[in-house]
Amino acid sequence: MAARNRGYFEALNIFTLNLVSSPGSGKTALLERTLNDLKDSLNFYVIEGDQQTVNDANRIAALEVPVMQINTGKGCHLESDMVFEAVKHLQMRPDSILMIENVGNLVCPSMFDLGEQKRVVIISTTEGEDKPIKYPDMFHTSDVCIINKIDLMPHLNFDLNRLKDYALQVNPGLQFFEVSATTGEGMDAWYEWLRKELNQS
Amino acid sequence: MAARNRGYFEALNIFTLNLVSSPGSGKTALLERTLNDLKDSLNFYVIEGDQQTVNDANRIAALEVPVMQINTGKGCHLESDMVFEAVKHLQMRPDSILMIENVGNLVCPSMFDLGEQKRVVIISTTEGEDKPIKYPDMFHTSDVCIINKIDLMPHLNFDLNRLKDYALQVNPGLQFFEVSATTGEGMDAWYEWLRKELNQS
């Protein structure tokens, strides 16, 4: 079913991202800022995954971006068949970007291919440097690592280079963006990457 | 097997806590400070759960507290049989406290009873207020909620009362402690609770 999703996205030139992270790393805030800044120049669609609530979908819908919420109930991750169902409802136009915000969980989502082109792991500076080596599967299977909440670094005992070293031990090909979804710092490089990838996909 | 663990703990008057949270909420830092402050007056044992690495066990061992690390590999939570194995190795003395630090994950560990007396969910102020309603199982099955990193509140847009309201919606019996494992603020109430519970267990 992941392959079927991939084919569907390819046929329409939909650049699809699977956003994974711990709960509270700021995935939704990052999405909100990205959509706000880019929605006038790019087409976006969003799938939100959570155990419960439609809060995140409501936050995205407030930006007038088409969104589907999937509630997994007892489930700890999205699966490709849930995404396929949501995609059918979204009726996406070609040449768009689909952002899939997975359930906040650094373990289980690593094992489930949704058919995405790129997997993006978000880690916030408040979580400490050691997460890549404690949860290696997630960092190993991701293409991009966004380090969020860099605005809080002056208040933390946190070593950015150590985090990157650990992440590169697990996945030497990982590409990093250092951002604050709150202040907007560092977001431009991420936007440039999104534009480039959409054009190449 | 959870019942067997429970019987084992009862026979020796071991007060057992199952510490659950997102990755990066500060579980290990909280444990370190607790052990450091109380180990001269109380007997402690620790079981550390992580997908990979023995980093956390090394941090605890540095405090000269007996510790067993369990690496779950692809697994996203501890299970009662893993705990039973670790307990056998620890050879615990009666009238002690056993702290089990679960794998950092707000979903899956909620479904697995380890035989603990109390489940303690740790949430940090940097994770936002909505986690109890998005991950209700974890808050519903916990007895105690420790709100960590309160020292960072001046730098965050975070409403402590809203977090508590959400948590109480899911579990009206939840007991709160507001602490900073970094500065030590609020730890005394938590220590007092631990002492009282050990005496009553």
mmCIF file of C-alpha atoms in Angstrom:
data_model
loop_
_atom_site.group_PDB
_atom_site.id
_atom_site.type_symbol
_atom_site.label_atom_id
_atom_site.label_comp_id
_atom_site.label_asym_id
_atom_site.label_seq_id
_atom_site.Cartn_x
_atom_site.Cartn_y
_atom_site.Cartn_z
ATOM 1 C CA MET A 1 0.000 0.000 0.000
ATOM 2 C CA ALA A 2 2.958 2.333 0.584
ATOM 3 C CA ALA A 3 4.022 1.648 -3.012
ATOM 4 C CA ARG A 4 0.512 2.475 -4.192
ATOM 5 C CA ASN A 5 0.669 5.794 -2.345
ATOM 6 C CA ARG A 6 4.058 6.454 -3.914
ATOM 7 C CA GLY A 7 2.663 5.825 -7.386
ATOM 8 C CA TYR A 8 -0.297 8.088 -6.721
ATOM 9 C CA PHE A 9 2.026 10.899 -5.578
ATOM 10 C CA GLU A 10 4.333 10.397 -8.581
ATOM 11 C CA ALA A 11 1.471 10.523 -11.063
ATOM 12 C CA LEU A 12 0.394 13.926 -9.762
ATOM 13 C CA ASN A 13 3.878 15.254 -8.935
ATOM 14 C CA ILE A 14 3.000 15.562 -5.265
ATOM 15 C CA PHE A 15 6.091 16.005 -3.114
ATOM 16 C CA THR A 16 5.224 14.123 0.089
ATOM 17 C CA LEU A 17 6.918 14.510 3.462
ATOM 18 C CA ASN A 18 6.440 12.319 6.544
ATOM 19 C CA LEU A 19 7.102 14.467 9.628
ATOM 20 C CA VAL A 20 8.097 12.439 12.682
ATOM 21 C CA SER A 21 9.209 13.462 16.178
ATOM 22 C CA SER A 22 8.619 13.175 19.906
ATOM 23 C CA PRO A 23 5.420 14.698 21.229
ATOM 24 C CA GLY A 24 5.978 18.397 21.831
ATOM 25 C CA SER A 25 8.912 18.983 19.495
ATOM 26 C CA GLY A 26 6.920 21.628 17.658
ATOM 27 C CA LYS A 27 5.877 19.787 14.477
ATOM 28 C CA THR A 28 2.540 21.579 14.230
ATOM 29 C CA ALA A 29 4.046 24.984 14.973
ATOM 30 C CA LEU A 30 6.648 24.354 12.272
ATOM 31 C CA LEU A 31 3.915 23.373 9.835
ATOM 32 C CA GLU A 32 1.818 26.416 10.696
ATOM 33 C CA ARG A 33 4.700 28.790 10.080
ATOM 34 C CA THR A 34 5.703 27.036 6.852
ATOM 35 C CA LEU A 35 2.164 27.120 5.478
ATOM 36 C CA ASN A 36 1.664 30.714 6.498
ATOM 37 C CA ASP A 37 4.842 31.823 4.756
ATOM 38 C CA LEU A 38 4.537 29.696 1.596
ATOM 39 C CA LYS A 39 0.862 29.031 0.923
ATOM 40 C CA ASP A 40 0.532 31.982 -1.461
ATOM 41 C CA SER A 41 3.272 30.606 -3.708
ATOM 42 C CA LEU A 42 2.870 26.808 -3.297
ATOM 43 C CA ASN A 43 -0.062 24.367 -3.064
ATOM 44 C CA PHE A 44 -0.163 22.495 0.215
ATOM 45 C CA TYR A 45 -2.181 19.612 1.630
ATOM 46 C CA VAL A 46 -1.854 18.266 5.158
ATOM 47 C CA ILE A 47 -2.656 14.973 6.882
ATOM 48 C CA GLU A 48 -2.608 15.143 10.686
ATOM 49 C CA GLY A 49 -2.065 12.046 12.825
ATOM 50 C CA ASP A 50 -2.872 11.934 16.535
ATOM 51 C CA GLN A 51 -4.186 9.363 18.965
ATOM 52 C CA GLN A 52 -7.058 11.689 19.822
ATOM 53 C CA THR A 53 -8.414 15.210 19.149
ATOM 54 C CA VAL A 54 -8.765 17.233 15.970
ATOM 55 C CA ASN A 55 -6.864 20.161 17.478
ATOM 56 C CA ASP A 56 -4.015 20.064 15.000
ATOM 57 C CA ALA A 57 -6.314 19.798 11.989
ATOM 58 C CA ASN A 58 -8.214 22.808 13.300
ATOM 59 C CA ARG A 59 -4.959 24.767 13.568
ATOM 60 C CA ILE A 60 -4.133 23.938 9.936
ATOM 61 C CA ALA A 61 -7.688 24.545 8.694
ATOM 62 C CA ALA A 62 -7.513 28.025 10.225
ATOM 63 C CA LEU A 63 -4.828 28.764 7.610
ATOM 64 C CA GLU A 64 -7.239 27.672 4.856
ATOM 65 C CA VAL A 65 -5.061 24.764 3.798
ATOM 66 C CA PRO A 66 -6.921 21.499 2.990
ATOM 67 C CA VAL A 67 -6.368 19.049 5.841
ATOM 68 C CA MET A 68 -7.518 15.592 6.966
ATOM 69 C CA GLN A 69 -7.188 14.425 10.573
ATOM 70 C CA ILE A 70 -6.556 10.741 11.275
ATOM 71 C CA ASN A 71 -7.131 9.602 14.862
ATOM 72 C CA THR A 72 -5.261 6.378 15.556
ATOM 73 C CA GLY A 73 -7.035 5.574 18.838
ATOM 74 C CA LYS A 74 -4.775 3.071 20.604
ATOM 75 C CA GLY A 75 -2.390 3.121 17.634
ATOM 76 C CA CYS A 76 1.038 4.696 17.919
ATOM 77 C CA HIS A 77 1.754 5.557 14.278
ATOM 78 C CA LEU A 78 0.132 6.199 10.913
ATOM 79 C CA GLU A 79 -0.018 3.385 8.361
ATOM 80 C CA SER A 80 -0.071 3.599 4.599
ATOM 81 C CA ASP A 81 -3.708 2.478 4.244
ATOM 82 C CA MET A 82 -4.875 5.290 6.559
ATOM 83 C CA VAL A 83 -2.918 7.746 4.426
ATOM 84 C CA PHE A 84 -4.430 6.318 1.246
ATOM 85 C CA GLU A 85 -7.940 6.875 2.586
ATOM 86 C CA ALA A 86 -7.122 10.436 3.597
ATOM 87 C CA VAL A 87 -5.477 11.149 0.255
ATOM 88 C CA LYS A 88 -8.617 10.067 -1.617
ATOM 89 C CA HIS A 89 -10.619 12.603 0.367
ATOM 90 C CA LEU A 90 -8.140 15.422 -0.231
ATOM 91 C CA GLN A 91 -8.567 15.330 -4.055
ATOM 92 C CA MET A 92 -5.171 16.943 -4.519
ATOM 93 C CA ARG A 93 -4.211 19.107 -7.462
ATOM 94 C CA PRO A 94 -0.939 18.235 -9.279
ATOM 95 C CA ASP A 95 2.370 19.930 -8.423
ATOM 96 C CA SER A 96 1.625 20.223 -4.719
ATOM 97 C CA ILE A 97 3.294 19.455 -1.423
ATOM 98 C CA LEU A 98 1.665 16.974 0.971
ATOM 99 C CA MET A 99 2.793 17.231 4.587
ATOM 100 C CA ILE A 100 1.930 14.205 6.723
ATOM 101 C CA GLU A 101 2.331 14.933 10.436
ATOM 102 C CA ASN A 102 2.740 11.555 12.088
ATOM 103 C CA VAL A 103 1.778 10.656 15.671
ATOM 104 C CA GLY A 104 4.330 12.082 18.128
ATOM 105 C CA ASN A 105 6.521 9.059 18.811
ATOM 106 C CA LEU A 106 10.242 8.499 18.176
ATOM 107 C CA VAL A 107 9.932 4.718 17.966
ATOM 108 C CA CYS A 108 7.081 3.086 16.077
ATOM 109 C CA PRO A 109 6.591 5.433 13.090
ATOM 110 C CA SER A 110 10.146 4.598 11.982
ATOM 111 C CA MET A 111 8.974 1.143 10.915
ATOM 112 C CA PHE A 112 6.105 2.262 8.658
ATOM 113 C CA ASP A 113 6.660 3.539 5.138
ATOM 114 C CA LEU A 114 3.747 5.771 4.128
ATOM 115 C CA GLY A 115 4.917 6.149 0.541
ATOM 116 C CA GLU A 116 6.577 9.491 1.256
ATOM 117 C CA GLN A 117 9.483 10.851 -0.773
ATOM 118 C CA LYS A 118 11.282 12.264 2.235
ATOM 119 C CA ARG A 119 11.105 11.530 5.926
ATOM 120 C CA VAL A 120 11.789 14.503 8.170
ATOM 121 C CA VAL A 121 12.621 13.997 11.844
ATOM 122 C CA ILE A 122 12.124 17.037 14.049
ATOM 123 C CA ILE A 123 14.002 17.293 17.323
ATOM 124 C CA SER A 124 13.890 20.239 19.675
ATOM 125 C CA THR A 125 16.836 21.623 21.608
ATOM 126 C CA THR A 126 15.009 21.006 24.894
ATOM 127 C CA GLU A 127 15.106 17.221 24.356
ATOM 128 C CA GLY A 128 18.871 16.859 24.859
ATOM 129 C CA GLU A 129 21.612 15.670 22.507
ATOM 130 C CA ASP A 130 21.377 11.909 22.961
ATOM 131 C CA LYS A 131 18.092 11.109 21.212
ATOM 132 C CA PRO A 132 19.642 10.012 17.878
ATOM 133 C CA ILE A 133 21.630 7.241 19.540
ATOM 134 C CA LYS A 134 18.820 6.203 21.894
ATOM 135 C CA TYR A 135 16.242 6.084 19.085
ATOM 136 C CA PRO A 136 18.514 5.220 16.161
ATOM 137 C CA ASP A 137 15.868 3.732 13.849
ATOM 138 C CA MET A 138 14.085 7.036 13.486
ATOM 139 C CA PHE A 139 17.231 8.958 12.634
ATOM 140 C CA HIS A 140 18.530 6.161 10.430
ATOM 141 C CA THR A 141 15.381 6.096 8.283
ATOM 142 C CA SER A 142 15.059 9.882 7.941
ATOM 143 C CA ASP A 143 16.447 12.052 5.151
ATOM 144 C CA VAL A 144 16.259 15.391 6.903
ATOM 145 C CA CYS A 145 16.636 16.464 10.535
ATOM 146 C CA ILE A 146 15.094 19.747 11.599
ATOM 147 C CA ILE A 147 16.465 21.015 14.894
ATOM 148 C CA ASN A 148 13.710 23.206 16.313
ATOM 149 C CA LYS A 149 13.506 25.680 19.238
ATOM 150 C CA ILE A 150 17.002 27.080 18.667
ATOM 151 C CA ASP A 151 15.695 30.311 20.238
ATOM 152 C CA LEU A 152 15.733 28.536 23.630
ATOM 153 C CA MET A 153 19.411 27.556 23.457
ATOM 154 C CA PRO A 154 20.664 30.437 25.617
ATOM 155 C CA HIS A 155 18.562 29.026 28.493
ATOM 156 C CA LEU A 156 19.627 25.391 28.091
ATOM 157 C CA ASN A 157 22.676 23.271 28.670
ATOM 158 C CA PHE A 158 22.578 21.940 25.132
ATOM 159 C CA ASP A 159 25.382 21.227 22.651
ATOM 160 C CA LEU A 160 24.112 21.499 19.063
ATOM 161 C CA ASN A 161 27.249 19.983 17.555
ATOM 162 C CA ARG A 162 27.044 16.966 19.806
ATOM 163 C CA LEU A 163 23.455 16.332 18.672
ATOM 164 C CA LYS A 164 24.579 16.522 15.036
ATOM 165 C CA ASP A 165 27.565 14.253 15.684
ATOM 166 C CA TYR A 166 25.296 11.630 17.272
ATOM 167 C CA ALA A 167 22.796 11.905 14.425
ATOM 168 C CA LEU A 168 25.542 11.540 11.806
ATOM 169 C CA GLN A 169 26.876 8.448 13.591
ATOM 170 C CA VAL A 170 23.491 6.850 12.986
ATOM 171 C CA ASN A 171 22.947 8.324 9.513
ATOM 172 C CA PRO A 172 25.888 10.011 7.757
ATOM 173 C CA GLY A 173 23.631 11.239 4.925
ATOM 174 C CA LEU A 174 21.276 13.245 7.154
ATOM 175 C CA GLN A 175 20.697 16.855 6.106
ATOM 176 C CA PHE A 176 20.125 19.423 8.881
ATOM 177 C CA PHE A 177 18.102 22.579 9.253
ATOM 178 C CA GLU A 178 18.355 24.610 12.449
ATOM 179 C CA VAL A 179 15.228 26.650 13.028
ATOM 180 C CA SER A 180 12.895 28.310 15.459
ATOM 181 C CA ALA A 181 9.276 27.956 14.420
ATOM 182 C CA THR A 182 8.501 30.609 17.047
ATOM 183 C CA THR A 183 10.884 33.365 15.923
ATOM 184 C CA GLY A 184 11.268 32.267 12.279
ATOM 185 C CA GLU A 185 15.052 32.040 12.534
ATOM 186 C CA GLY A 186 16.529 29.601 10.002
ATOM 187 C CA MET A 187 13.247 28.928 8.188
ATOM 188 C CA ASP A 188 14.421 30.365 4.856
ATOM 189 C CA ALA A 189 16.869 27.521 4.201
ATOM 190 C CA TRP A 190 14.081 25.011 4.857
ATOM 191 C CA TYR A 191 11.763 26.853 2.448
ATOM 192 C CA GLU A 192 14.443 26.903 -0.236
ATOM 193 C CA TRP A 193 14.925 23.155 0.169
ATOM 194 C CA LEU A 194 11.147 22.543 -0.134
ATOM 195 C CA ARG A 195 10.943 24.566 -3.349
ATOM 196 C CA LYS A 196 13.946 22.817 -4.852
ATOM 197 C CA GLU A 197 12.661 19.343 -3.971
ATOM 198 C CA LEU A 198 9.201 20.047 -5.383
ATOM 199 C CA ASN A 199 10.763 21.140 -8.669
ATOM 200 C CA GLN A 200 12.915 18.012 -8.814
ATOM 201 C CA SER A 201 10.269 15.520 -7.709
ATOM 202 C CA MET B 1 3.802 -11.797 34.677
ATOM 203 C CA ALA B 2 2.902 -8.277 35.850
ATOM 204 C CA ALA B 3 1.038 -9.897 38.755
ATOM 205 C CA ARG B 4 4.108 -11.980 39.554
ATOM 206 C CA ASN B 5 6.238 -8.830 39.653
ATOM 207 C CA ARG B 6 3.648 -7.224 41.902
ATOM 208 C CA GLY B 7 3.780 -10.161 44.309
ATOM 209 C CA TYR B 8 7.572 -10.082 44.333
ATOM 210 C CA PHE B 9 7.562 -6.381 45.183
ATOM 211 C CA GLU B 10 4.926 -6.837 47.887
ATOM 212 C CA ALA B 11 6.846 -9.663 49.554
ATOM 213 C CA LEU B 12 9.893 -7.437 49.944
ATOM 214 C CA ASN B 13 8.057 -4.154 50.516
ATOM 215 C CA ILE B 14 9.560 -2.639 47.392
ATOM 216 C CA PHE B 15 7.732 0.523 46.329
ATOM 217 C CA THR B 16 7.872 0.408 42.529
ATOM 218 C CA LEU B 17 7.345 3.301 40.154
ATOM 219 C CA ASN B 18 6.986 3.150 36.367
ATOM 220 C CA LEU B 19 8.245 6.455 34.922
ATOM 221 C CA VAL B 20 6.802 7.242 31.510
ATOM 222 C CA SER B 21 7.119 10.277 29.228
ATOM 223 C CA SER B 22 8.074 11.607 25.813
ATOM 224 C CA PRO B 23 11.727 11.382 24.879
ATOM 225 C CA GLY B 24 13.565 14.362 26.294
ATOM 226 C CA SER B 25 11.160 15.295 29.087
ATOM 227 C CA GLY B 26 13.965 14.943 31.614
ATOM 228 C CA LYS B 27 13.168 11.553 33.214
ATOM 229 C CA THR B 28 16.809 10.654 33.730
ATOM 230 C CA ALA B 29 17.724 14.096 35.047
ATOM 231 C CA LEU B 30 14.819 13.862 37.498
ATOM 232 C CA LEU B 31 15.996 10.425 38.595
ATOM 233 C CA GLU B 32 19.580 11.601 39.022
ATOM 234 C CA ARG B 33 18.578 14.504 41.222
ATOM 235 C CA THR B 34 16.191 12.355 43.261
ATOM 236 C CA LEU B 35 18.817 9.671 43.863
ATOM 237 C CA ASN B 36 21.486 12.198 44.661
ATOM 238 C CA ASP B 37 19.315 13.900 47.260
ATOM 239 C CA LEU B 38 17.766 10.788 48.849
ATOM 240 C CA LYS B 39 20.189 7.890 48.432
ATOM 241 C CA ASP B 40 21.746 8.415 51.861
ATOM 242 C CA SER B 41 18.383 7.986 53.576
ATOM 243 C CA LEU B 42 16.562 5.517 51.284
ATOM 244 C CA ASN B 43 17.504 2.362 49.342
ATOM 245 C CA PHE B 44 17.065 2.731 45.615
ATOM 246 C CA TYR B 45 17.223 0.414 42.624
ATOM 247 C CA VAL B 46 16.804 1.480 39.019
ATOM 248 C CA ILE B 47 15.819 -0.257 35.782
ATOM 249 C CA GLU B 48 16.532 1.766 32.640
ATOM 250 C CA GLY B 49 14.668 1.137 29.381
ATOM 251 C CA ASP B 50 15.885 2.444 26.030
ATOM 252 C CA GLN B 51 15.849 1.228 22.464
ATOM 253 C CA GLN B 52 19.639 1.471 22.376
ATOM 254 C CA THR B 53 22.646 2.621 24.448
ATOM 255 C CA VAL B 54 23.559 2.140 28.096
ATOM 256 C CA ASN B 55 24.034 5.900 28.597
ATOM 257 C CA ASP B 56 21.270 6.265 31.158
ATOM 258 C CA ALA B 57 22.412 3.253 33.171
ATOM 259 C CA ASN B 58 25.905 4.748 33.231
ATOM 260 C CA ARG B 59 24.523 8.024 34.547
ATOM 261 C CA ILE B 60 22.734 6.167 37.366
ATOM 262 C CA ALA B 61 25.698 3.870 38.098
ATOM 263 C CA ALA B 62 27.859 6.977 38.547
ATOM 264 C CA LEU B 63 25.703 7.715 41.605
ATOM 265 C CA GLU B 64 26.502 4.248 42.989
ATOM 266 C CA VAL B 65 22.897 3.123 42.820
ATOM 267 C CA PRO B 66 22.320 -0.452 41.550
ATOM 268 C CA VAL B 67 20.955 -0.291 38.014
ATOM 269 C CA MET B 68 20.040 -2.635 35.145
ATOM 270 C CA GLN B 69 19.725 -1.411 31.568
ATOM 271 C CA ILE B 70 17.204 -3.059 29.258
ATOM 272 C CA ASN B 71 17.612 -2.356 25.526
ATOM 273 C CA THR B 72 14.380 -3.011 23.695
ATOM 274 C CA GLY B 73 15.889 -2.897 20.181
ATOM 275 C CA LYS B 74 12.945 -2.371 17.845
ATOM 276 C CA GLY B 75 10.566 -2.408 20.826
ATOM 277 C CA CYS B 76 8.818 0.743 21.937
ATOM 278 C CA HIS B 77 8.115 -0.095 25.606
ATOM 279 C CA LEU B 78 9.190 -2.292 28.508
ATOM 280 C CA GLU B 79 7.226 -5.462 29.249
ATOM 281 C CA SER B 80 6.749 -7.238 32.534
ATOM 282 C CA ASP B 81 8.927 -10.236 31.628
ATOM 283 C CA MET B 82 11.885 -7.952 30.849
ATOM 284 C CA VAL B 83 11.390 -6.294 34.227
ATOM 285 C CA PHE B 84 11.201 -9.676 35.958
ATOM 286 C CA GLU B 85 14.560 -10.688 34.473
ATOM 287 C CA ALA B 86 16.150 -7.413 35.526
ATOM 288 C CA VAL B 87 14.678 -7.657 39.023
ATOM 289 C CA LYS B 88 16.219 -11.095 39.511
ATOM 290 C CA HIS B 89 19.645 -9.644 38.730
ATOM 291 C CA LEU B 90 19.207 -6.695 41.071
ATOM 292 C CA GLN B 91 18.843 -8.890 44.201
ATOM 293 C CA MET B 92 16.988 -6.115 45.989
ATOM 294 C CA ARG B 93 16.970 -5.626 49.750
ATOM 295 C CA PRO B 94 13.554 -5.187 51.419
ATOM 296 C CA ASP B 95 12.067 -1.759 52.119
ATOM 297 C CA SER B 96 13.471 -0.145 48.994
ATOM 298 C CA ILE B 97 12.264 1.961 46.107
ATOM 299 C CA LEU B 98 12.526 0.609 42.563
ATOM 300 C CA MET B 99 12.410 3.223 39.823
ATOM 301 C CA ILE B 100 11.684 1.838 36.346
ATOM 302 C CA GLU B 101 12.440 4.381 33.628
ATOM 303 C CA ASN B 102 10.445 3.273 30.618
ATOM 304 C CA VAL B 103 11.304 3.907 26.957
ATOM 305 C CA GLY B 104 10.541 7.522 26.016
ATOM 306 C CA ASN B 105 7.147 7.175 24.334
ATOM 307 C CA LEU B 106 3.760 8.664 25.249
ATOM 308 C CA VAL B 107 1.763 5.940 23.507
ATOM 309 C CA CYS B 108 2.758 2.294 23.792
ATOM 310 C CA PRO B 109 3.993 2.042 27.412
ATOM 311 C CA SER B 110 0.497 3.016 28.568
ATOM 312 C CA MET B 111 -0.778 -0.417 27.548
ATOM 313 C CA PHE B 112 1.755 -2.485 29.517
ATOM 314 C CA ASP B 113 1.448 -3.087 33.248
ATOM 315 C CA LEU B 114 4.897 -3.826 34.689
ATOM 316 C CA GLY B 115 3.563 -4.703 38.142
ATOM 317 C CA GLU B 116 4.322 -1.221 39.468
ATOM 318 C CA GLN B 117 2.446 0.341 42.404
ATOM 319 C CA LYS B 118 2.355 3.793 40.843
ATOM 320 C CA ARG B 119 2.697 5.045 37.313
ATOM 321 C CA VAL B 120 4.291 8.477 37.019
ATOM 322 C CA VAL B 121 3.966 10.454 33.792
ATOM 323 C CA ILE B 122 6.527 13.221 33.336
ATOM 324 C CA ILE B 123 5.743 16.096 31.016
ATOM 325 C CA SER B 124 7.961 19.104 30.453
ATOM 326 C CA THR B 125 6.768 22.660 30.022
ATOM 327 C CA THR B 126 8.429 22.829 26.589
ATOM 328 C CA GLU B 127 6.049 20.179 25.193
ATOM 329 C CA GLY B 128 2.946 22.376 25.244
ATOM 330 C CA GLU B 129 -0.337 22.025 27.140
ATOM 331 C CA ASP B 130 -2.257 19.705 24.835
ATOM 332 C CA LYS B 131 -0.415 16.423 25.349
ATOM 333 C CA PRO B 132 -2.880 14.956 27.916
ATOM 334 C CA ILE B 133 -5.778 15.140 25.464
ATOM 335 C CA LYS B 134 -3.737 14.019 22.466
ATOM 336 C CA TYR B 135 -2.256 11.040 24.338
ATOM 337 C CA PRO B 136 -5.067 10.361 26.799
ATOM 338 C CA ASP B 137 -4.237 6.715 27.563
ATOM 339 C CA MET B 138 -0.955 7.628 29.180
ATOM 340 C CA PHE B 139 -2.496 10.275 31.424
ATOM 341 C CA HIS B 140 -5.536 8.139 32.138
ATOM 342 C CA THR B 141 -3.449 5.202 33.392
ATOM 343 C CA SER B 142 -1.044 7.288 35.496
ATOM 344 C CA ASP B 143 -1.367 8.099 39.201
ATOM 345 C CA VAL B 144 1.034 11.010 39.320
ATOM 346 C CA CYS B 145 1.986 13.725 36.834
ATOM 347 C CA ILE B 146 5.322 15.472 37.285
ATOM 348 C CA ILE B 147 5.539 18.729 35.358
ATOM 349 C CA ASN B 148 9.252 19.239 34.738
ATOM 350 C CA LYS B 149 11.355 22.167 33.456
ATOM 351 C CA ILE B 150 9.302 24.817 35.249
ATOM 352 C CA ASP B 151 12.500 26.922 35.282
ATOM 353 C CA LEU B 152 12.024 27.477 31.520
ATOM 354 C CA MET B 153 8.501 28.893 31.841
ATOM 355 C CA PRO B 154 9.580 32.559 31.643
ATOM 356 C CA HIS B 155 10.914 31.852 28.137
ATOM 357 C CA LEU B 156 7.880 29.925 26.874
ATOM 358 C CA ASN B 157 4.343 30.620 25.856
ATOM 359 C CA PHE B 158 3.013 27.930 28.201
ATOM 360 C CA ASP B 159 -0.055 27.873 30.444
ATOM 361 C CA LEU B 160 0.474 25.556 33.423
ATOM 362 C CA ASN B 161 -3.159 25.648 34.489
ATOM 363 C CA ARG B 162 -4.362 24.702 31.045
ATOM 364 C CA LEU B 163 -2.084 21.654 31.052
ATOM 365 C CA LYS B 164 -3.489 20.619 34.435
ATOM 366 C CA ASP B 165 -7.072 21.203 33.296
ATOM 367 C CA TYR B 166 -6.526 18.996 30.244
ATOM 368 C CA ALA B 167 -4.884 16.294 32.355
ATOM 369 C CA LEU B 168 -7.733 16.354 34.889
ATOM 370 C CA GLN B 169 -10.284 16.024 32.084
ATOM 371 C CA VAL B 170 -8.628 12.729 31.198
ATOM 372 C CA ASN B 171 -7.940 11.640 34.778
ATOM 373 C CA PRO B 172 -9.593 13.548 37.631
ATOM 374 C CA GLY B 173 -7.570 11.622 40.238
ATOM 375 C CA LEU B 174 -4.165 12.674 38.945
ATOM 376 C CA GLN B 175 -1.766 14.144 41.511
ATOM 377 C CA PHE B 176 0.666 16.838 40.328
ATOM 378 C CA PHE B 177 4.171 17.886 41.217
ATOM 379 C CA GLU B 178 5.707 20.927 39.556
ATOM 380 C CA VAL B 179 9.471 20.713 39.510
ATOM 381 C CA SER B 180 12.720 21.639 37.854
ATOM 382 C CA ALA B 181 15.201 18.783 37.933
ATOM 383 C CA THR B 182 17.818 21.345 36.878
ATOM 384 C CA THR B 183 17.349 23.943 39.624
ATOM 385 C CA GLY B 184 15.769 21.657 42.238
ATOM 386 C CA GLU B 185 12.670 23.826 42.573
ATOM 387 C CA GLY B 186 9.647 21.862 43.782
ATOM 388 C CA MET B 187 11.542 18.626 44.406
ATOM 389 C CA ASP B 188 10.864 18.577 48.159
ATOM 390 C CA ALA B 189 7.148 17.842 47.734
ATOM 391 C CA TRP B 190 8.012 14.924 45.455
ATOM 392 C CA TYR B 191 10.510 13.576 47.999
ATOM 393 C CA GLU B 192 7.957 13.843 50.773
ATOM 394 C CA TRP B 193 5.456 11.883 48.669
ATOM 395 C CA LEU B 194 8.047 9.154 47.942
ATOM 396 C CA ARG B 195 8.833 8.744 51.645
ATOM 397 C CA LYS B 196 5.167 8.601 52.587
ATOM 398 C CA GLU B 197 4.320 6.069 49.894
ATOM 399 C CA LEU B 198 7.235 3.812 50.827
ATOM 400 C CA ASN B 199 6.060 3.771 54.437
ATOM 401 C CA GLN B 200 2.510 2.929 53.396
ATOM 402 C CA SER B 201 3.365 0.348 50.753
#
